GROMACS .gro file of C-alpha atoms in nm:
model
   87
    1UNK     CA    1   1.358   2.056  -0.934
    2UNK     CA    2   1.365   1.795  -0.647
    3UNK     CA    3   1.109   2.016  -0.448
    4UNK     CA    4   0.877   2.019  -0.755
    5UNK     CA    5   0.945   1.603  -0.792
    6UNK     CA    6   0.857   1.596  -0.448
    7UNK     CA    7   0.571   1.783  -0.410
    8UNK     CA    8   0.414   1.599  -0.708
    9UNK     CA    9   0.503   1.273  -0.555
   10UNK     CA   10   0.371   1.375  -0.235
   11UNK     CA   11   0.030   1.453  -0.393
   12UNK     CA   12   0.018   1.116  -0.616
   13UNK     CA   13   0.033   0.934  -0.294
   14UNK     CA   14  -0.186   1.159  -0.101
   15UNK     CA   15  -0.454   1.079  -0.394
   16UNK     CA   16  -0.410   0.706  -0.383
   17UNK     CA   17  -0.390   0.655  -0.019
   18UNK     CA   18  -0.713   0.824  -0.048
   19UNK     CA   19  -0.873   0.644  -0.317
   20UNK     CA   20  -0.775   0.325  -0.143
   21UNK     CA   21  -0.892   0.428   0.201
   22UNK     CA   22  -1.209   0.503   0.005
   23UNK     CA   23  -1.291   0.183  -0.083
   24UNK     CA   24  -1.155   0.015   0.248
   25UNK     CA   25  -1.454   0.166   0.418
   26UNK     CA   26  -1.681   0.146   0.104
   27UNK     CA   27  -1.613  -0.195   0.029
   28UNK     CA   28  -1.879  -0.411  -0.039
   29UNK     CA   29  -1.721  -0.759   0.029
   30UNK     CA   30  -1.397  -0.909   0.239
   31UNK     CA   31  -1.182  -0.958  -0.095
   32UNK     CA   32  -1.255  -0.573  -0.227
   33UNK     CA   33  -1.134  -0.441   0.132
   34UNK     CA   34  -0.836  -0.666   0.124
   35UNK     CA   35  -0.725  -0.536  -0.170
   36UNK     CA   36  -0.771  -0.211  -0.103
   37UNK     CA   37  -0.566  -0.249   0.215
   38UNK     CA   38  -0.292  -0.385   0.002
   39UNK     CA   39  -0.254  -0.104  -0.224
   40UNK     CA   40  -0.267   0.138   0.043
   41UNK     CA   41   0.027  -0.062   0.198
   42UNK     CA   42   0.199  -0.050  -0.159
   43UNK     CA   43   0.107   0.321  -0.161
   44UNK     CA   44   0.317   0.328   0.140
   45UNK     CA   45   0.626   0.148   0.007
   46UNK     CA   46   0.607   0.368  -0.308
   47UNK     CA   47   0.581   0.657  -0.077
   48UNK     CA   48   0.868   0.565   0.144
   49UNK     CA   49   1.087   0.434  -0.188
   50UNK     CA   50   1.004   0.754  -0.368
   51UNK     CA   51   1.134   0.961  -0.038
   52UNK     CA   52   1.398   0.754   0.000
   53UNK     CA   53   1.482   0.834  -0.373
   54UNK     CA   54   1.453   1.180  -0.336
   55UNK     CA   55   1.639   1.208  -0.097
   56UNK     CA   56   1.925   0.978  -0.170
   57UNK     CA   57   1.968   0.732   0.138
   58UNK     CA   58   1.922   0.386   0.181
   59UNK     CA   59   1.863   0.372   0.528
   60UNK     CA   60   1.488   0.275   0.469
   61UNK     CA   61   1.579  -0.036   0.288
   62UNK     CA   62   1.445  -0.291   0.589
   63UNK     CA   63   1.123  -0.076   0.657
   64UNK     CA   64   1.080  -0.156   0.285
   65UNK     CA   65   1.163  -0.520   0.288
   66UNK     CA   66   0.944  -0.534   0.596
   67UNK     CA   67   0.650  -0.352   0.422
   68UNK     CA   68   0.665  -0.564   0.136
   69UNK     CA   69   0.699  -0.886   0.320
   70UNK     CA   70   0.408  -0.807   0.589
   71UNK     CA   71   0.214  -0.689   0.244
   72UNK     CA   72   0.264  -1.009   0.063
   73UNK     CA   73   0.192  -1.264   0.382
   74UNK     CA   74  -0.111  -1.061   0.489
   75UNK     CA   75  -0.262  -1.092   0.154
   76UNK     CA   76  -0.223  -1.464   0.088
   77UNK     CA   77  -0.314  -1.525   0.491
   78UNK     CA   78  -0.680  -1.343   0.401
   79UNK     CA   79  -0.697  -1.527   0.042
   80UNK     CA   80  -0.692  -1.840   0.241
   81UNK     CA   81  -0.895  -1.733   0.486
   82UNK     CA   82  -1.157  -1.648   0.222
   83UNK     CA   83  -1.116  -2.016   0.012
   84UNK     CA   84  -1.151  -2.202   0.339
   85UNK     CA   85  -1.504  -1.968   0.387
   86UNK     CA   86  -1.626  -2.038   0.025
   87UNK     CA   87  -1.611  -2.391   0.037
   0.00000   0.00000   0.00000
């Protein structure tokens, strides 16, 4: 059962990673490329939760905290990077 989970999983996030790298080189405009880049970097913390999970250890806690917390300052960073531009 947990090689079947896996293997599912593995594919999910092999699909969205994808998807997301898709329209990080497709985008048309700085905002659609930034958030594209931030669900491929929440595609990675699901990836990295979800192996963690499977697996069951909680050694990757701080590369998750990190991820998340480089995620979250990168995005607002760009979003004011973009208001100061528009105005």
């Amino acid at each position: 059962m947990t090689v079947f989970l896996a293997t599912v999983l593995t594919v999910l996030f092999s699909v969205t990673a994808l998807l997301a790298l898709a329209r990080l080189y497709r985008g048309p405009s700085l905002l659609d490329r930034v958030v594209a880049a931030d669900v491929l970097l929440n595609t990675m913390v699901g990836a990295v939760g979800a192996e963690a999970a499977v697996n069951r250890h909680a050694s990757t806690l701080p590369v998750l905290v990190v991820l998340s917390l480089l995620g979250f300052v990168g995005a607002v960073a760009v979003v004011r990077f973009a208001v100061r531009e528009e105005s």
